[in-house]
Short mmCIF file of C-alpha atoms in Angstrom, two decimals:
data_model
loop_
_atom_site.label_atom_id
_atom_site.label_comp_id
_atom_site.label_asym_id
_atom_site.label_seq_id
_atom_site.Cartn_x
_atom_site.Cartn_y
_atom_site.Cartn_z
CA UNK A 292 3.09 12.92 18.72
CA UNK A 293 3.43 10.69 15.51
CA UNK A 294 4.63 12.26 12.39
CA UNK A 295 3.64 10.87 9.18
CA UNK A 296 4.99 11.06 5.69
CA UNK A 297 1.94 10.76 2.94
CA UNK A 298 3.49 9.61 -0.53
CA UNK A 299 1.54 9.93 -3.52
CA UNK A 300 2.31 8.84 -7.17
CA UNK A 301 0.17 10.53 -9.74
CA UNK A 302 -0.93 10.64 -13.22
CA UNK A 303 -3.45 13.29 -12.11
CA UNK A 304 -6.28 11.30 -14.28
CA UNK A 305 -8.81 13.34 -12.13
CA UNK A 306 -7.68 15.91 -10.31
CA UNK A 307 -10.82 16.23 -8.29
CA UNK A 308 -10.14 13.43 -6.14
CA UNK A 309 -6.54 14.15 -5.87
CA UNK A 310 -7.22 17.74 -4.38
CA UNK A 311 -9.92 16.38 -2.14
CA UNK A 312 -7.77 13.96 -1.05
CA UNK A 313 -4.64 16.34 -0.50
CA UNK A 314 -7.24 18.56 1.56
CA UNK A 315 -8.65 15.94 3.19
CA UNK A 316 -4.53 15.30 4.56
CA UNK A 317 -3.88 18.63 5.24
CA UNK A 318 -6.51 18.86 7.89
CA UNK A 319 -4.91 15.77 9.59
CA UNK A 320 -2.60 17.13 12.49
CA UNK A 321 -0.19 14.42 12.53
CA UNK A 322 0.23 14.54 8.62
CA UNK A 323 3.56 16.49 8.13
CA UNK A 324 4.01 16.64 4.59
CA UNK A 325 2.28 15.18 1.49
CA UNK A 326 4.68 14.02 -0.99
CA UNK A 327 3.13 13.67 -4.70
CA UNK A 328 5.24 12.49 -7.59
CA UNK A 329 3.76 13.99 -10.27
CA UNK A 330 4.24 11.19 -13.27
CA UNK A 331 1.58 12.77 -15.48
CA UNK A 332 5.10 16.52 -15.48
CA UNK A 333 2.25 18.34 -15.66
CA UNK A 334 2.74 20.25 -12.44
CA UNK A 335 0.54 20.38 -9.50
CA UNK A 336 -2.15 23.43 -9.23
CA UNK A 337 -3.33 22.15 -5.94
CA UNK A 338 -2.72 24.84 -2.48
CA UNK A 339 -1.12 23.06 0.50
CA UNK A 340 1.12 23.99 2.38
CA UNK A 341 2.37 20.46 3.66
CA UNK A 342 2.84 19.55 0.03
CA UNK A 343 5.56 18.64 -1.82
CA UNK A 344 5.66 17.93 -5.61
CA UNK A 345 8.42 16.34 -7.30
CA UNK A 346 8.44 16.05 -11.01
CA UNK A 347 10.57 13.52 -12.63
CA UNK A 348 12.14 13.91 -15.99
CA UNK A 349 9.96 11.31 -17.23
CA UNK A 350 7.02 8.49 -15.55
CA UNK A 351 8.63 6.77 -13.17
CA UNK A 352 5.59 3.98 -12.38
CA UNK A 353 4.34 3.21 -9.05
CA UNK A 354 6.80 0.96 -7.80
CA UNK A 355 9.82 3.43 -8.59
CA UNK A 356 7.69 6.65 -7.04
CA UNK A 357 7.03 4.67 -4.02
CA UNK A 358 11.28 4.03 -3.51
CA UNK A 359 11.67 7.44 -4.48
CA UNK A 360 8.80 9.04 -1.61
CA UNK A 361 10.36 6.74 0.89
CA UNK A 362 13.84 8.04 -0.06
CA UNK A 363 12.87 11.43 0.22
CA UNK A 364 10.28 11.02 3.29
CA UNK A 365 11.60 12.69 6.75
CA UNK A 366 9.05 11.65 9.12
CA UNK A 367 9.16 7.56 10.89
CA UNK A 368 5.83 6.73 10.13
CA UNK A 369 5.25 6.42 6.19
CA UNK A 370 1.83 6.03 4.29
CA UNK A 371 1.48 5.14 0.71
CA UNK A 372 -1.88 6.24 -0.76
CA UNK A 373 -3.49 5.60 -4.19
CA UNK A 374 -4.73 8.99 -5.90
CA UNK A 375 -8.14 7.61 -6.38
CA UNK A 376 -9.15 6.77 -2.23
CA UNK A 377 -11.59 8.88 -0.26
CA UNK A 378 -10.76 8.29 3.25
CA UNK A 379 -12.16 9.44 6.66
CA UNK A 380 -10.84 12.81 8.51
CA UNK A 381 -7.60 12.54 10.29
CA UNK A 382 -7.82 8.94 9.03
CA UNK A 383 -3.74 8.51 9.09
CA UNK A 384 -3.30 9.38 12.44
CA UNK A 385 -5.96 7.10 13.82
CA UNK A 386 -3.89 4.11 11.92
CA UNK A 387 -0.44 5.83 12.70
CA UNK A 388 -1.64 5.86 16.84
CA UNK A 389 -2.59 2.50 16.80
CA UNK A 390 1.15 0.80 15.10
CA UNK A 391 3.95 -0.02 17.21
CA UNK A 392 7.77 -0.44 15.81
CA UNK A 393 7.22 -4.53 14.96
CA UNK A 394 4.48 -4.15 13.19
CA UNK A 395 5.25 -5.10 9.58
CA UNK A 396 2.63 -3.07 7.27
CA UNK A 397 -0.58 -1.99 7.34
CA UNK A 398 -2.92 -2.50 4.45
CA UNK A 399 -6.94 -2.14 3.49
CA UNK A 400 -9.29 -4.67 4.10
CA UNK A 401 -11.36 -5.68 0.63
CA UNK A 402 -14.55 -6.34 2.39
CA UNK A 403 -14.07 -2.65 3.40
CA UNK A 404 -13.33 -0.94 0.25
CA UNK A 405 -16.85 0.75 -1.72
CA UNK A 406 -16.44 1.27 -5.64
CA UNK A 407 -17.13 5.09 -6.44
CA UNK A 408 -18.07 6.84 -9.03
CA UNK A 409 -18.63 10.05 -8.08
CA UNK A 410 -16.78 12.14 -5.02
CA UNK A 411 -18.95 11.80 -2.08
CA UNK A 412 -18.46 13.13 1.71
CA UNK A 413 -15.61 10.98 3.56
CA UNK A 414 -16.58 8.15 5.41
CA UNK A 415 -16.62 8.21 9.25
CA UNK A 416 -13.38 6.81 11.08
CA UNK A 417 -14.73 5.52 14.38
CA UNK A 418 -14.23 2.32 15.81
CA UNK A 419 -11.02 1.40 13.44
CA UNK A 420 -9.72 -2.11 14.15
CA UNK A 421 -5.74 -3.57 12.79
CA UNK A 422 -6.71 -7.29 11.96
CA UNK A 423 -3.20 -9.48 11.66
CA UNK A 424 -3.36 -11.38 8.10
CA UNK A 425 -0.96 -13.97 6.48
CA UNK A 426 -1.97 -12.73 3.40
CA UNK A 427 -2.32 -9.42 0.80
CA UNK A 428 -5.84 -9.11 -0.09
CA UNK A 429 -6.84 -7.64 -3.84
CA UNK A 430 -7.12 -4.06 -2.64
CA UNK A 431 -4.66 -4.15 0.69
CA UNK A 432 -2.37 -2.25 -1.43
CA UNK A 433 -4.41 1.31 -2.32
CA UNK A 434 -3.26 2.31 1.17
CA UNK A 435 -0.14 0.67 3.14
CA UNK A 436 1.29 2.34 6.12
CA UNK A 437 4.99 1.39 7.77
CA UNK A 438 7.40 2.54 9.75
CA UNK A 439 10.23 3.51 7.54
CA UNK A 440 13.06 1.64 8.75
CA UNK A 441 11.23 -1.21 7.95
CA UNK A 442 10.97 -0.85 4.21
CA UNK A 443 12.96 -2.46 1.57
CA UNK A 444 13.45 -1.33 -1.84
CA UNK A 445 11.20 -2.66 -4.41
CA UNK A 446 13.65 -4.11 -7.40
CA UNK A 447 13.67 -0.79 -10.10
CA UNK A 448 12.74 -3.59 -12.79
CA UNK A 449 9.27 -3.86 -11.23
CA UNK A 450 7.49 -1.22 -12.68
CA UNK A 451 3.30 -0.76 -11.58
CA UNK A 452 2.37 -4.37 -9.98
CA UNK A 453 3.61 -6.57 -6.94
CA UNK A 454 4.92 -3.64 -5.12
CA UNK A 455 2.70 -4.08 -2.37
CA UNK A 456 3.76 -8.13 -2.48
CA UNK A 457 7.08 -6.92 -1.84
CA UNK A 458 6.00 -4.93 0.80
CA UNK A 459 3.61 -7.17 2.31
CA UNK A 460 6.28 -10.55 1.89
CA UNK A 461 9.87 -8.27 2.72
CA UNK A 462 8.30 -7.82 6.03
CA UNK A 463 6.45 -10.96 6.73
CA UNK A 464 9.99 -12.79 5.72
CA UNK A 465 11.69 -10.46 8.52
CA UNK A 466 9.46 -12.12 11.38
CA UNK A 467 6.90 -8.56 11.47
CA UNK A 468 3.30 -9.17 11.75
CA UNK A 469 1.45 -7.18 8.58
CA UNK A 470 -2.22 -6.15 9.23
CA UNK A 471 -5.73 -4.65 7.39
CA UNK A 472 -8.02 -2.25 8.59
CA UNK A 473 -11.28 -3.10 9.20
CA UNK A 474 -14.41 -1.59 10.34
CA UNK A 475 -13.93 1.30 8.06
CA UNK A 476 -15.44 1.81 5.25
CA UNK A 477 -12.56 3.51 2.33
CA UNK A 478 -13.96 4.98 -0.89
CA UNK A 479 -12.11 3.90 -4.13
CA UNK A 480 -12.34 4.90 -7.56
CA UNK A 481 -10.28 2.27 -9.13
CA UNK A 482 -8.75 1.94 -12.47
CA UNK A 483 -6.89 5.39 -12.99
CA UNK A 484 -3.22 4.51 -13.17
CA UNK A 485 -3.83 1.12 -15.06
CA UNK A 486 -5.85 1.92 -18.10
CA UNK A 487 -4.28 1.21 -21.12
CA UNK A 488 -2.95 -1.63 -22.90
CA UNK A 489 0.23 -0.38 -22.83
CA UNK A 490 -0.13 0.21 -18.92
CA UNK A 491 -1.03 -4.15 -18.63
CA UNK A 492 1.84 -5.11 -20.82
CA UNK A 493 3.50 -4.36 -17.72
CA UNK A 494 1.61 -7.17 -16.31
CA UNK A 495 2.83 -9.74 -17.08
CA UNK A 496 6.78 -8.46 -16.93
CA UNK A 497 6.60 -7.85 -13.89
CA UNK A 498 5.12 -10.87 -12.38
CA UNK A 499 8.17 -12.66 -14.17
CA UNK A 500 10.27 -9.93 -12.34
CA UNK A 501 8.57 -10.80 -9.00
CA UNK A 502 8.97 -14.41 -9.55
CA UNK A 503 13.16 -13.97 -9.96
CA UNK A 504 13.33 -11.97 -6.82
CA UNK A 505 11.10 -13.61 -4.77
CA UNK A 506 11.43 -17.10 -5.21
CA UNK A 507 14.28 -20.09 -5.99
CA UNK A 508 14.51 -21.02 -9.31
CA UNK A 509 12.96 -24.99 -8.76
CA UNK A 510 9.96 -23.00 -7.49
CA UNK A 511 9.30 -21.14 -10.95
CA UNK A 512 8.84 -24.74 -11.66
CA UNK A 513 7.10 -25.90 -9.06
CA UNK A 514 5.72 -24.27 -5.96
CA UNK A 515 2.37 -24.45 -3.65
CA UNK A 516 1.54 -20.85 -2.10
CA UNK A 517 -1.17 -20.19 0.14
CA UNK A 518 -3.51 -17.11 -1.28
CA UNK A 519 -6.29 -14.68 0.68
CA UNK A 520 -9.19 -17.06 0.49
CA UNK A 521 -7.40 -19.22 -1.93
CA UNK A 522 -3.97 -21.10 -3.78
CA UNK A 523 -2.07 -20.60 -6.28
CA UNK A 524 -0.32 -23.99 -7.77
CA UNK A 525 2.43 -23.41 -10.89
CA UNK A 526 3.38 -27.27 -12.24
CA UNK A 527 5.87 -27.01 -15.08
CA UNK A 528 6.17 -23.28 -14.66
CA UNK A 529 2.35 -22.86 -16.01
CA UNK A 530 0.15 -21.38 -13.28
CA UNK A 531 -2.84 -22.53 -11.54
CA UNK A 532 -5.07 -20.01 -9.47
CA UNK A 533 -7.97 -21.13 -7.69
CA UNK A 534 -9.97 -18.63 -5.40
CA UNK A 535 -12.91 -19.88 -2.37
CA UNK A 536 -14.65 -16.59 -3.04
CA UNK A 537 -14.40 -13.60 -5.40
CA UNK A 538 -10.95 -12.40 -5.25
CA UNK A 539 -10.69 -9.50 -7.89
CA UNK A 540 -7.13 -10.41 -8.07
#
């Protein structure tokens, strides 16, 4: 049997979804506890009793929550969910029984993902395939499953974006193959967490913050990188993005 650890930061923007999707978990045999961080302190209303809320003294951002969940998770198998996905019934165990230890991490598939707007019935699960990629795609990080002792900890000065770069790059970098899932469709509401201008000042920090950990400091100057379905070219430390097909990046 594979246990899993379900981490999910919050701001509980719509608690609707959030239940529904803590529900939707606790019906999943393999799913042994649900860990929300509850960044919005208001407290968590929702029955379950594989949940576990912790409430930080103040927002701790994605990125942080994530370290923190991992931290705190007990099981081998770790999933980190966005709080605005509607997924398909026991959907974590069908990716969980499909990973072996060198697998790197496990991400969705873009050409997968439906816009919502509205909480509809869960998709169906059959027929999931793991699809290797040398690349993140936009929305490969709403959902990223891993075996724990696989994960490295995301630099505390990165607060909301490039977590799941880290993630995808820490492993790739460590010779593990990272993967989507395809062939099922995964509901998503989009924009809760990342609303405000405040919220995209963040932006822009830490992509700078990214940059220093991730790459040599001639290549913050000048570097070539290989993008999903697309490259990204900085000359003179000013950036150049081109994309072969709509990227939503």
């Amino acid at each position: 049997m594979t246990n899993i650890s379900v981490i999910i930061p919050t701001l509980q923007k719509n608690t609707d979804l959030l239940f529904n999707l803590i529900k939707n978990l606790e019906k999943d045999e393999n799913v042994k506890e649900i860990i929300v961080i509850d960044n919005s302190l208001k407290g968590i209303t929702c029955k379950c009793d594989k949940l576990k809320v912790i409430t930080p003294k103040e927002n701790l951002f994605v990125n942080p929550s994530w370290n923190l969940g991992v931290k705190e998770a007990k099981y081998e198998i770790v999933a980190l969910l966005n709080d605005d996905i509607i997924i398909p019934k026991d959907f974590c165990s069908t990716v969980a029984h499909k990973m072996t230890p060198n697998i790197g991490a496990i991400g969705a598939n873009v050409d997968f993902v439906e816009t919502i707007r509205e909480i509809i019935p869960a998709p169906n699960a059959n027929n999931l395939v793991l699809s290797e990629t040398e690349y993140r795609n936009p929305y490969w990080g709403i959902m990223i499953f891993f075996n724990k002792k696989n994960y490295k900890k995301i630099p505390e000065d990165m607060k909301i974006f490039y977590g799941d770069d880290w993630i995808f790059e820490t492993n790739k970098k460590a010779g593990r193959k990272n993967y989507y899932i395809s062939n099922v469709k995964i509901y998503h509401w989009g924009s809760l967490s990342v609303s405000t201008v405040n919220d995209c000042i963040y932006i822009k920090q830490d992509k700078k913050r990214y940059r220093h950990h991730t790459l040599k400091w001639y290549n913050r100057l000048f570097n070539f990188e290989k993008l999903f379905r697309g490259f990204r070219i900085i000359f003179l430390g000013i950036e150049f993005t081109y994309h072969t097909q709509k990227s939503f990046e």
